Amino acid sequence: RLEPLLKKLSAPLRSLRLGVPVELLKRVSIVDTPGLGDLFKEFDPLVRESIAQADTVIYVLSALSPLSGTEQDFLQSSVLPRHFPKMFFVVNAIDALNSAEEERRVMDLIREKLNRLMPGAHVYALSGLDEWSRVSGGARPNPARAESLEKAFAEFRHDLESSIQFRQRYYSLDRAA
């Protein structure tokens, strides 16, 4: 829905700021960039610039296209040199896989690829659709896996919030010093 609007603008759009009444957003800024190799190729430099300025990165991968060569190249050239203290890898759409065995195979493949680049990387198998359905009261896309998907998202949320709290304390102490 955004592409037709972008074509009508007199100048290229560099960013779009949205405000949402969410408690977490009072303490942090989240920059959601287009994916690499996105239809909007002109955004690739913006993605690289955003990552260069980030304290923490949540890198979202698709369970249906796990860690392509382009993504691996990008991590190698733009993310690894930054030495992020905390980086989260989210494998989204995990509910679209047919079985727990298929999920295990996909996650093992992603962990193997990531361990070559970033040993010990935090990797979370999540379903954004399931979490959205859960919090909005909608029908869960995969009721048989609803409990495990909810637990996985809760673990990710906890780890992310802990990282944010740590970084905020660190920067407060650093400024005080």
Short mmCIF file of N, CA and C in Angstrom, two decimals:
data_model
loop_
_atom_site.label_atom_id
_atom_site.label_comp_id
_atom_site.label_asym_id
_atom_site.label_seq_id
_atom_site.Cartn_x
_atom_site.Cartn_y
_atom_site.Cartn_z
N ARG A 1 0.81 -1.20 0.00
CA ARG A 1 0.00 0.00 0.00
C ARG A 1 0.85 1.26 0.00
N LEU A 2 2.10 1.16 0.42
CA LEU A 2 2.97 2.32 0.50
C LEU A 2 3.56 2.71 -0.85
N GLU A 3 3.85 1.73 -1.69
CA GLU A 3 4.51 2.00 -2.96
C GLU A 3 3.77 3.02 -3.83
N PRO A 4 2.44 2.93 -4.03
CA PRO A 4 1.76 3.95 -4.85
C PRO A 4 1.85 5.35 -4.24
N LEU A 5 1.84 5.44 -2.92
CA LEU A 5 1.97 6.74 -2.27
C LEU A 5 3.36 7.33 -2.48
N LEU A 6 4.38 6.49 -2.42
CA LEU A 6 5.75 6.96 -2.63
C LEU A 6 5.95 7.53 -4.03
N LYS A 7 5.28 6.93 -5.01
CA LYS A 7 5.41 7.39 -6.39
C LYS A 7 4.81 8.78 -6.59
N LYS A 8 3.85 9.16 -5.74
CA LYS A 8 3.19 10.46 -5.87
C LYS A 8 3.98 11.60 -5.22
N LEU A 9 4.97 11.28 -4.43
CA LEU A 9 5.74 12.32 -3.74
C LEU A 9 6.64 13.07 -4.72
N SER A 10 6.85 14.35 -4.45
CA SER A 10 7.70 15.16 -5.32
C SER A 10 9.19 14.90 -5.09
N ALA A 11 9.53 14.37 -3.91
CA ALA A 11 10.93 14.05 -3.58
C ALA A 11 10.95 12.68 -2.90
N PRO A 12 12.08 11.99 -3.00
CA PRO A 12 12.17 10.67 -2.35
C PRO A 12 11.96 10.76 -0.83
N LEU A 13 11.28 9.79 -0.29
CA LEU A 13 11.03 9.72 1.14
C LEU A 13 12.20 9.02 1.81
N ARG A 14 12.79 9.65 2.80
CA ARG A 14 13.92 9.06 3.52
C ARG A 14 13.46 8.29 4.73
N SER A 15 12.44 8.79 5.42
CA SER A 15 11.93 8.08 6.60
C SER A 15 10.49 8.48 6.84
N LEU A 16 9.84 7.71 7.67
CA LEU A 16 8.46 7.93 8.05
C LEU A 16 8.37 7.67 9.54
N ARG A 17 7.91 8.65 10.30
CA ARG A 17 7.86 8.51 11.76
C ARG A 17 6.41 8.26 12.18
N LEU A 18 6.21 7.19 12.93
CA LEU A 18 4.89 6.85 13.44
C LEU A 18 4.95 6.85 14.96
N GLY A 19 3.90 7.33 15.58
CA GLY A 19 3.81 7.29 17.04
C GLY A 19 2.71 6.33 17.46
N VAL A 20 3.02 5.49 18.41
CA VAL A 20 2.05 4.52 18.91
C VAL A 20 2.11 4.54 20.43
N PRO A 21 0.96 4.54 21.11
CA PRO A 21 0.98 4.58 22.59
C PRO A 21 1.36 3.24 23.21
N VAL A 22 2.65 2.93 23.15
CA VAL A 22 3.18 1.69 23.71
C VAL A 22 4.23 2.07 24.74
N GLU A 23 4.14 1.50 25.93
CA GLU A 23 5.04 1.85 27.03
C GLU A 23 6.51 1.70 26.66
N LEU A 24 6.86 0.62 25.99
CA LEU A 24 8.25 0.37 25.61
C LEU A 24 8.81 1.52 24.77
N LEU A 25 7.98 2.12 23.93
CA LEU A 25 8.46 3.17 23.03
C LEU A 25 8.75 4.48 23.74
N LYS A 26 8.41 4.58 25.01
CA LYS A 26 8.78 5.75 25.78
C LYS A 26 10.26 5.71 26.15
N ARG A 27 10.86 4.50 26.09
CA ARG A 27 12.25 4.33 26.50
C ARG A 27 13.20 4.06 25.35
N VAL A 28 12.68 3.67 24.20
CA VAL A 28 13.54 3.31 23.07
C VAL A 28 12.97 3.84 21.76
N SER A 29 13.82 3.90 20.77
CA SER A 29 13.39 4.19 19.40
C SER A 29 13.62 2.93 18.58
N ILE A 30 12.64 2.57 17.81
CA ILE A 30 12.75 1.40 16.95
C ILE A 30 12.76 1.88 15.51
N VAL A 31 13.74 1.44 14.76
CA VAL A 31 13.82 1.77 13.34
C VAL A 31 13.56 0.49 12.57
N ASP A 32 12.48 0.46 11.83
CA ASP A 32 12.13 -0.69 11.02
C ASP A 32 12.51 -0.36 9.58
N THR A 33 13.51 -1.04 9.08
CA THR A 33 14.00 -0.75 7.73
C THR A 33 13.46 -1.79 6.75
N PRO A 34 13.40 -1.43 5.48
CA PRO A 34 13.04 -2.44 4.47
C PRO A 34 14.08 -3.54 4.47
N GLY A 35 13.70 -4.69 4.01
CA GLY A 35 14.64 -5.79 3.93
C GLY A 35 15.66 -5.57 2.82
N LEU A 36 16.75 -6.28 2.91
CA LEU A 36 17.77 -6.20 1.87
C LEU A 36 17.22 -6.84 0.61
N GLY A 37 17.58 -6.28 -0.51
CA GLY A 37 17.08 -6.82 -1.76
C GLY A 37 15.60 -6.52 -1.93
N ASP A 38 15.08 -5.61 -1.11
CA ASP A 38 13.70 -5.21 -1.15
C ASP A 38 13.39 -4.60 -2.52
N LEU A 39 12.13 -4.49 -2.84
CA LEU A 39 11.74 -3.86 -4.09
C LEU A 39 12.29 -2.44 -4.19
N PHE A 40 12.48 -1.80 -3.04
CA PHE A 40 12.98 -0.43 -3.01
C PHE A 40 14.49 -0.47 -2.84
N LYS A 41 15.23 -0.82 -3.87
CA LYS A 41 16.69 -0.95 -3.78
C LYS A 41 17.35 0.31 -3.24
N GLU A 42 16.72 1.47 -3.48
CA GLU A 42 17.33 2.71 -3.03
C GLU A 42 17.40 2.80 -1.51
N PHE A 43 16.70 1.93 -0.78
CA PHE A 43 16.73 1.97 0.67
C PHE A 43 17.91 1.21 1.27
N ASP A 44 18.63 0.41 0.47
CA ASP A 44 19.76 -0.35 1.03
C ASP A 44 20.77 0.53 1.77
N PRO A 45 21.16 1.71 1.24
CA PRO A 45 22.08 2.57 2.01
C PRO A 45 21.48 3.05 3.33
N LEU A 46 20.17 3.29 3.36
CA LEU A 46 19.51 3.71 4.60
C LEU A 46 19.55 2.58 5.64
N VAL A 47 19.37 1.35 5.19
CA VAL A 47 19.45 0.20 6.09
C VAL A 47 20.85 0.13 6.71
N ARG A 48 21.87 0.27 5.89
CA ARG A 48 23.25 0.22 6.38
C ARG A 48 23.53 1.37 7.36
N GLU A 49 23.02 2.57 7.06
CA GLU A 49 23.22 3.72 7.94
C GLU A 49 22.50 3.52 9.27
N SER A 50 21.30 3.00 9.23
CA SER A 50 20.54 2.75 10.46
C SER A 50 21.26 1.76 11.36
N ILE A 51 21.78 0.72 10.76
CA ILE A 51 22.50 -0.29 11.54
C ILE A 51 23.77 0.31 12.14
N ALA A 52 24.42 1.18 11.40
CA ALA A 52 25.65 1.80 11.91
C ALA A 52 25.38 2.64 13.15
N GLN A 53 24.17 3.16 13.31
CA GLN A 53 23.82 4.02 14.44
C GLN A 53 23.12 3.27 15.57
N ALA A 54 22.84 1.99 15.40
CA ALA A 54 22.04 1.24 16.37
C ALA A 54 22.86 0.78 17.58
N ASP A 55 22.19 0.68 18.72
CA ASP A 55 22.78 0.08 19.91
C ASP A 55 22.52 -1.42 19.94
N THR A 56 21.33 -1.80 19.52
CA THR A 56 20.91 -3.19 19.49
C THR A 56 20.22 -3.43 18.16
N VAL A 57 20.42 -4.59 17.58
CA VAL A 57 19.81 -4.93 16.30
C VAL A 57 18.96 -6.18 16.47
N ILE A 58 17.74 -6.09 15.95
CA ILE A 58 16.87 -7.26 15.82
C ILE A 58 16.83 -7.54 14.33
N TYR A 59 17.45 -8.61 13.92
CA TYR A 59 17.55 -8.96 12.51
C TYR A 59 16.51 -10.04 12.24
N VAL A 60 15.52 -9.72 11.41
CA VAL A 60 14.41 -10.65 11.16
C VAL A 60 14.68 -11.44 9.89
N LEU A 61 14.61 -12.74 10.04
CA LEU A 61 14.76 -13.68 8.93
C LEU A 61 13.43 -14.37 8.70
N SER A 62 13.22 -14.88 7.53
CA SER A 62 12.01 -15.64 7.26
C SER A 62 12.29 -17.13 7.38
N ALA A 63 11.39 -17.83 8.03
CA ALA A 63 11.53 -19.29 8.14
C ALA A 63 11.42 -19.93 6.76
N LEU A 64 10.78 -19.23 5.83
CA LEU A 64 10.56 -19.78 4.49
C LEU A 64 11.73 -19.53 3.55
N SER A 65 12.64 -18.63 3.94
CA SER A 65 13.82 -18.33 3.13
C SER A 65 14.97 -18.04 4.09
N PRO A 66 15.46 -19.07 4.76
CA PRO A 66 16.38 -18.86 5.87
C PRO A 66 17.80 -18.46 5.50
N LEU A 67 18.16 -17.22 5.84
CA LEU A 67 19.51 -16.69 5.75
C LEU A 67 20.13 -16.89 4.36
N SER A 68 19.61 -16.13 3.43
CA SER A 68 20.08 -16.21 2.04
C SER A 68 21.53 -15.75 1.94
N GLY A 69 22.13 -15.97 0.80
CA GLY A 69 23.49 -15.52 0.56
C GLY A 69 23.61 -14.01 0.67
N THR A 70 22.61 -13.28 0.18
CA THR A 70 22.61 -11.81 0.28
C THR A 70 22.63 -11.39 1.74
N GLU A 71 21.82 -12.05 2.57
CA GLU A 71 21.78 -11.71 3.99
C GLU A 71 23.11 -12.03 4.66
N GLN A 72 23.70 -13.15 4.32
CA GLN A 72 25.00 -13.51 4.90
C GLN A 72 26.07 -12.50 4.50
N ASP A 73 26.05 -12.08 3.24
CA ASP A 73 27.01 -11.07 2.77
C ASP A 73 26.82 -9.76 3.52
N PHE A 74 25.56 -9.36 3.71
CA PHE A 74 25.27 -8.12 4.42
C PHE A 74 25.77 -8.20 5.87
N LEU A 75 25.50 -9.31 6.54
CA LEU A 75 25.97 -9.47 7.91
C LEU A 75 27.49 -9.37 7.97
N GLN A 76 28.14 -10.02 7.02
CA GLN A 76 29.61 -10.03 6.98
C GLN A 76 30.16 -8.62 6.75
N SER A 77 29.56 -7.86 5.84
CA SER A 77 30.13 -6.57 5.47
C SER A 77 29.64 -5.40 6.32
N SER A 78 28.41 -5.44 6.78
CA SER A 78 27.85 -4.27 7.47
C SER A 78 27.59 -4.44 8.95
N VAL A 79 27.40 -5.65 9.41
CA VAL A 79 27.05 -5.85 10.81
C VAL A 79 28.25 -6.31 11.63
N LEU A 80 28.97 -7.30 11.16
CA LEU A 80 30.12 -7.81 11.92
C LEU A 80 31.15 -6.74 12.27
N PRO A 81 31.49 -5.84 11.34
CA PRO A 81 32.49 -4.82 11.69
C PRO A 81 32.04 -3.87 12.80
N ARG A 82 30.74 -3.78 13.07
CA ARG A 82 30.21 -2.87 14.09
C ARG A 82 30.38 -3.42 15.50
N HIS A 83 30.60 -4.72 15.66
CA HIS A 83 30.79 -5.36 16.96
C HIS A 83 29.67 -5.01 17.94
N PHE A 84 28.43 -5.30 17.56
CA PHE A 84 27.30 -5.01 18.43
C PHE A 84 27.39 -5.82 19.71
N PRO A 85 27.15 -5.17 20.86
CA PRO A 85 27.18 -5.91 22.10
C PRO A 85 25.98 -6.86 22.21
N LYS A 86 24.88 -6.52 21.56
CA LYS A 86 23.71 -7.38 21.64
C LYS A 86 23.02 -7.38 20.28
N MET A 87 22.81 -8.57 19.77
CA MET A 87 22.13 -8.73 18.49
C MET A 87 21.19 -9.90 18.61
N PHE A 88 19.97 -9.70 18.17
CA PHE A 88 18.95 -10.73 18.21
C PHE A 88 18.59 -11.13 16.79
N PHE A 89 18.52 -12.42 16.53
CA PHE A 89 18.05 -12.93 15.25
C PHE A 89 16.69 -13.55 15.48
N VAL A 90 15.71 -13.05 14.75
CA VAL A 90 14.34 -13.55 14.86
C VAL A 90 14.01 -14.27 13.56
N VAL A 91 13.64 -15.52 13.68
CA VAL A 91 13.17 -16.28 12.53
C VAL A 91 11.65 -16.21 12.59
N ASN A 92 11.07 -15.38 11.73
CA ASN A 92 9.63 -15.15 11.76
C ASN A 92 8.92 -16.14 10.84
N ALA A 93 7.62 -16.26 11.02
CA ALA A 93 6.75 -17.14 10.24
C ALA A 93 7.05 -18.60 10.52
N ILE A 94 7.52 -18.89 11.72
CA ILE A 94 7.85 -20.27 12.07
C ILE A 94 6.59 -21.14 12.06
N ASP A 95 5.43 -20.51 12.28
CA ASP A 95 4.17 -21.25 12.26
C ASP A 95 3.80 -21.72 10.86
N ALA A 96 4.44 -21.18 9.82
CA ALA A 96 4.14 -21.57 8.44
C ALA A 96 4.78 -22.91 8.08
N LEU A 97 5.71 -23.38 8.91
CA LEU A 97 6.34 -24.68 8.66
C LEU A 97 5.36 -25.78 9.03
N ASN A 98 5.49 -26.92 8.37
CA ASN A 98 4.50 -27.98 8.49
C ASN A 98 4.59 -28.81 9.76
N SER A 99 5.76 -28.85 10.40
CA SER A 99 5.90 -29.72 11.56
C SER A 99 7.02 -29.23 12.46
N ALA A 100 7.04 -29.77 13.67
CA ALA A 100 8.12 -29.45 14.60
C ALA A 100 9.46 -29.93 14.05
N GLU A 101 9.44 -31.04 13.32
CA GLU A 101 10.66 -31.57 12.71
C GLU A 101 11.19 -30.61 11.64
N GLU A 102 10.31 -30.07 10.83
CA GLU A 102 10.73 -29.10 9.82
C GLU A 102 11.28 -27.84 10.49
N GLU A 103 10.64 -27.40 11.57
CA GLU A 103 11.13 -26.24 12.32
C GLU A 103 12.53 -26.52 12.85
N ARG A 104 12.74 -27.70 13.42
CA ARG A 104 14.06 -28.05 13.95
C ARG A 104 15.11 -28.02 12.85
N ARG A 105 14.80 -28.57 11.66
CA ARG A 105 15.75 -28.58 10.55
C ARG A 105 16.09 -27.16 10.10
N VAL A 106 15.07 -26.31 9.97
CA VAL A 106 15.29 -24.92 9.54
C VAL A 106 16.13 -24.18 10.58
N MET A 107 15.78 -24.34 11.84
CA MET A 107 16.52 -23.64 12.90
C MET A 107 17.96 -24.15 13.00
N ASP A 108 18.17 -25.45 12.83
CA ASP A 108 19.54 -25.99 12.83
C ASP A 108 20.35 -25.41 11.68
N LEU A 109 19.73 -25.29 10.50
CA LEU A 109 20.40 -24.72 9.34
C LEU A 109 20.78 -23.26 9.59
N ILE A 110 19.86 -22.49 10.13
CA ILE A 110 20.13 -21.07 10.41
C ILE A 110 21.22 -20.94 11.46
N ARG A 111 21.13 -21.72 12.52
CA ARG A 111 22.17 -21.64 13.57
C ARG A 111 23.54 -22.02 13.02
N GLU A 112 23.58 -23.03 12.16
CA GLU A 112 24.85 -23.45 11.56
C GLU A 112 25.43 -22.30 10.73
N LYS A 113 24.61 -21.67 9.90
CA LYS A 113 25.08 -20.55 9.07
C LYS A 113 25.52 -19.37 9.94
N LEU A 114 24.72 -19.04 10.95
CA LEU A 114 25.05 -17.92 11.82
C LEU A 114 26.30 -18.17 12.65
N ASN A 115 26.47 -19.40 13.11
CA ASN A 115 27.65 -19.71 13.93
C ASN A 115 28.95 -19.52 13.16
N ARG A 116 28.90 -19.64 11.83
CA ARG A 116 30.09 -19.37 11.03
C ARG A 116 30.43 -17.88 11.05
N LEU A 117 29.41 -17.05 11.15
CA LEU A 117 29.60 -15.60 11.15
C LEU A 117 29.69 -15.03 12.55
N MET A 118 28.77 -15.46 13.42
CA MET A 118 28.64 -14.90 14.77
C MET A 118 28.40 -16.03 15.76
N PRO A 119 29.45 -16.66 16.20
CA PRO A 119 29.28 -17.78 17.15
C PRO A 119 28.49 -17.34 18.38
N GLY A 120 27.54 -18.18 18.77
CA GLY A 120 26.75 -17.92 19.96
C GLY A 120 25.64 -16.90 19.78
N ALA A 121 25.27 -16.60 18.53
CA ALA A 121 24.21 -15.61 18.28
C ALA A 121 22.90 -16.06 18.91
N HIS A 122 22.13 -15.09 19.40
CA HIS A 122 20.81 -15.36 19.96
C HIS A 122 19.82 -15.53 18.81
N VAL A 123 19.18 -16.70 18.70
CA VAL A 123 18.24 -16.97 17.61
C VAL A 123 16.91 -17.39 18.22
N TYR A 124 15.84 -16.74 17.77
CA TYR A 124 14.50 -17.01 18.29
C TYR A 124 13.59 -17.42 17.15
N ALA A 125 12.88 -18.53 17.32
CA ALA A 125 11.90 -19.00 16.35
C ALA A 125 10.54 -18.46 16.77
N LEU A 126 10.00 -17.50 16.00
CA LEU A 126 8.78 -16.81 16.41
C LEU A 126 7.74 -16.77 15.30
N SER A 127 6.55 -16.40 15.71
CA SER A 127 5.48 -16.14 14.76
C SER A 127 4.86 -14.79 15.11
N GLY A 128 5.17 -13.78 14.29
CA GLY A 128 4.57 -12.47 14.50
C GLY A 128 3.06 -12.53 14.35
N LEU A 129 2.57 -13.34 13.41
CA LEU A 129 1.14 -13.47 13.20
C LEU A 129 0.47 -14.09 14.42
N ASP A 130 1.08 -15.11 14.98
CA ASP A 130 0.49 -15.74 16.17
C ASP A 130 0.46 -14.75 17.33
N GLU A 131 1.55 -14.02 17.55
CA GLU A 131 1.59 -13.07 18.66
C GLU A 131 0.57 -11.95 18.45
N TRP A 132 0.47 -11.45 17.23
CA TRP A 132 -0.53 -10.41 16.94
C TRP A 132 -1.94 -10.95 17.21
N SER A 133 -2.21 -12.16 16.76
CA SER A 133 -3.52 -12.77 16.99
C SER A 133 -3.79 -12.94 18.48
N ARG A 134 -2.77 -13.36 19.21
CA ARG A 134 -2.93 -13.57 20.66
C ARG A 134 -3.26 -12.26 21.37
N VAL A 135 -2.49 -11.21 21.13
CA VAL A 135 -2.70 -9.96 21.87
C VAL A 135 -3.94 -9.21 21.41
N SER A 136 -4.36 -9.42 20.16
CA SER A 136 -5.54 -8.72 19.66
C SER A 136 -6.82 -9.54 19.85
N GLY A 137 -6.68 -10.77 20.38
CA GLY A 137 -7.85 -11.61 20.63
C GLY A 137 -8.38 -12.34 19.41
N GLY A 138 -7.59 -12.39 18.36
CA GLY A 138 -8.02 -13.09 17.14
C GLY A 138 -7.74 -14.58 17.21
N ALA A 139 -8.19 -15.27 16.18
CA ALA A 139 -7.96 -16.72 16.09
C ALA A 139 -6.48 -16.97 15.83
N ARG A 140 -5.91 -17.89 16.57
CA ARG A 140 -4.49 -18.23 16.42
C ARG A 140 -4.32 -19.04 15.13
N PRO A 141 -3.28 -18.78 14.34
CA PRO A 141 -3.11 -19.45 13.05
C PRO A 141 -2.81 -20.94 13.16
N ASN A 142 -2.20 -21.35 14.26
CA ASN A 142 -1.84 -22.76 14.45
C ASN A 142 -2.13 -23.13 15.90
N PRO A 143 -3.41 -23.41 16.24
CA PRO A 143 -3.79 -23.67 17.63
C PRO A 143 -2.98 -24.78 18.31
N ALA A 144 -2.56 -25.77 17.56
CA ALA A 144 -1.80 -26.87 18.15
C ALA A 144 -0.44 -26.40 18.67
N ARG A 145 0.10 -25.32 18.10
CA ARG A 145 1.41 -24.83 18.51
C ARG A 145 1.31 -23.52 19.29
N ALA A 146 0.09 -23.08 19.59
CA ALA A 146 -0.12 -21.77 20.22
C ALA A 146 0.67 -21.62 21.52
N GLU A 147 0.66 -22.63 22.36
CA GLU A 147 1.36 -22.53 23.65
C GLU A 147 2.86 -22.38 23.47
N SER A 148 3.47 -23.18 22.59
CA SER A 148 4.92 -23.10 22.40
C SER A 148 5.31 -21.79 21.71
N LEU A 149 4.47 -21.31 20.79
CA LEU A 149 4.76 -20.04 20.13
C LEU A 149 4.66 -18.87 21.11
N GLU A 150 3.68 -18.92 21.99
CA GLU A 150 3.54 -17.87 23.01
C GLU A 150 4.74 -17.87 23.96
N LYS A 151 5.17 -19.05 24.36
CA LYS A 151 6.32 -19.17 25.25
C LYS A 151 7.59 -18.63 24.58
N ALA A 152 7.79 -18.96 23.30
CA ALA A 152 8.97 -18.49 22.58
C ALA A 152 8.96 -16.96 22.46
N PHE A 153 7.79 -16.37 22.20
CA PHE A 153 7.71 -14.92 22.09
C PHE A 153 7.95 -14.27 23.44
N ALA A 154 7.44 -14.86 24.51
CA ALA A 154 7.66 -14.33 25.86
C ALA A 154 9.16 -14.34 26.21
N GLU A 155 9.86 -15.40 25.83
CA GLU A 155 11.31 -15.48 26.08
C GLU A 155 12.05 -14.37 25.32
N PHE A 156 11.68 -14.19 24.04
CA PHE A 156 12.30 -13.13 23.25
C PHE A 156 12.03 -11.76 23.88
N ARG A 157 10.77 -11.51 24.24
CA ARG A 157 10.40 -10.23 24.84
C ARG A 157 11.20 -9.98 26.13
N HIS A 158 11.33 -11.00 26.96
CA HIS A 158 12.07 -10.87 28.22
C HIS A 158 13.54 -10.54 27.95
N ASP A 159 14.16 -11.28 27.02
CA ASP A 159 15.58 -11.04 26.71
C ASP A 159 15.79 -9.65 26.12
N LEU A 160 14.88 -9.21 25.26
CA LEU A 160 14.98 -7.89 24.66
C LEU A 160 14.82 -6.80 25.72
N GLU A 161 13.83 -6.94 26.59
CA GLU A 161 13.63 -5.94 27.64
C GLU A 161 14.82 -5.90 28.59
N SER A 162 15.38 -7.05 28.91
CA SER A 162 16.57 -7.09 29.77
C SER A 162 17.73 -6.36 29.11
N SER A 163 17.90 -6.57 27.81
CA SER A 163 18.96 -5.90 27.07
C SER A 163 18.75 -4.39 27.06
N ILE A 164 17.52 -3.96 26.84
CA ILE A 164 17.21 -2.53 26.82
C ILE A 164 17.49 -1.91 28.19
N GLN A 165 17.06 -2.56 29.25
CA GLN A 165 17.30 -2.04 30.60
C GLN A 165 18.80 -1.95 30.88
N PHE A 166 19.54 -2.96 30.50
CA PHE A 166 20.99 -2.94 30.71
C PHE A 166 21.62 -1.78 29.96
N ARG A 167 21.27 -1.62 28.68
CA ARG A 167 21.86 -0.55 27.87
C ARG A 167 21.51 0.82 28.45
N GLN A 168 20.29 0.99 28.94
CA GLN A 168 19.90 2.28 29.52
C GLN A 168 20.70 2.57 30.79
N ARG A 169 20.89 1.58 31.63
CA ARG A 169 21.71 1.77 32.83
C ARG A 169 23.16 2.08 32.45
N TYR A 170 23.66 1.37 31.45
CA TYR A 170 25.03 1.58 30.98
C TYR A 170 25.22 3.02 30.51
N TYR A 171 24.31 3.49 29.68
CA TYR A 171 24.45 4.85 29.15
C TYR A 171 24.27 5.89 30.24
N SER A 172 23.41 5.66 31.22
CA SER A 172 23.25 6.59 32.34
C SER A 172 24.53 6.68 33.14
N LEU A 173 25.14 5.54 33.43
CA LEU A 173 26.41 5.52 34.17
C LEU A 173 27.52 6.16 33.34
N ASP A 174 27.54 5.88 32.06
CA ASP A 174 28.56 6.44 31.19
C ASP A 174 28.45 7.97 31.14
N ARG A 175 27.23 8.48 31.03
CA ARG A 175 27.03 9.94 31.02
C ARG A 175 27.43 10.56 32.36
N ALA A 176 27.09 9.86 33.45
CA ALA A 176 27.43 10.38 34.78
C ALA A 176 28.96 10.43 34.97
N ALA A 177 29.64 9.41 34.46
CA ALA A 177 31.09 9.37 34.58
C ALA A 177 31.71 10.46 33.74
#
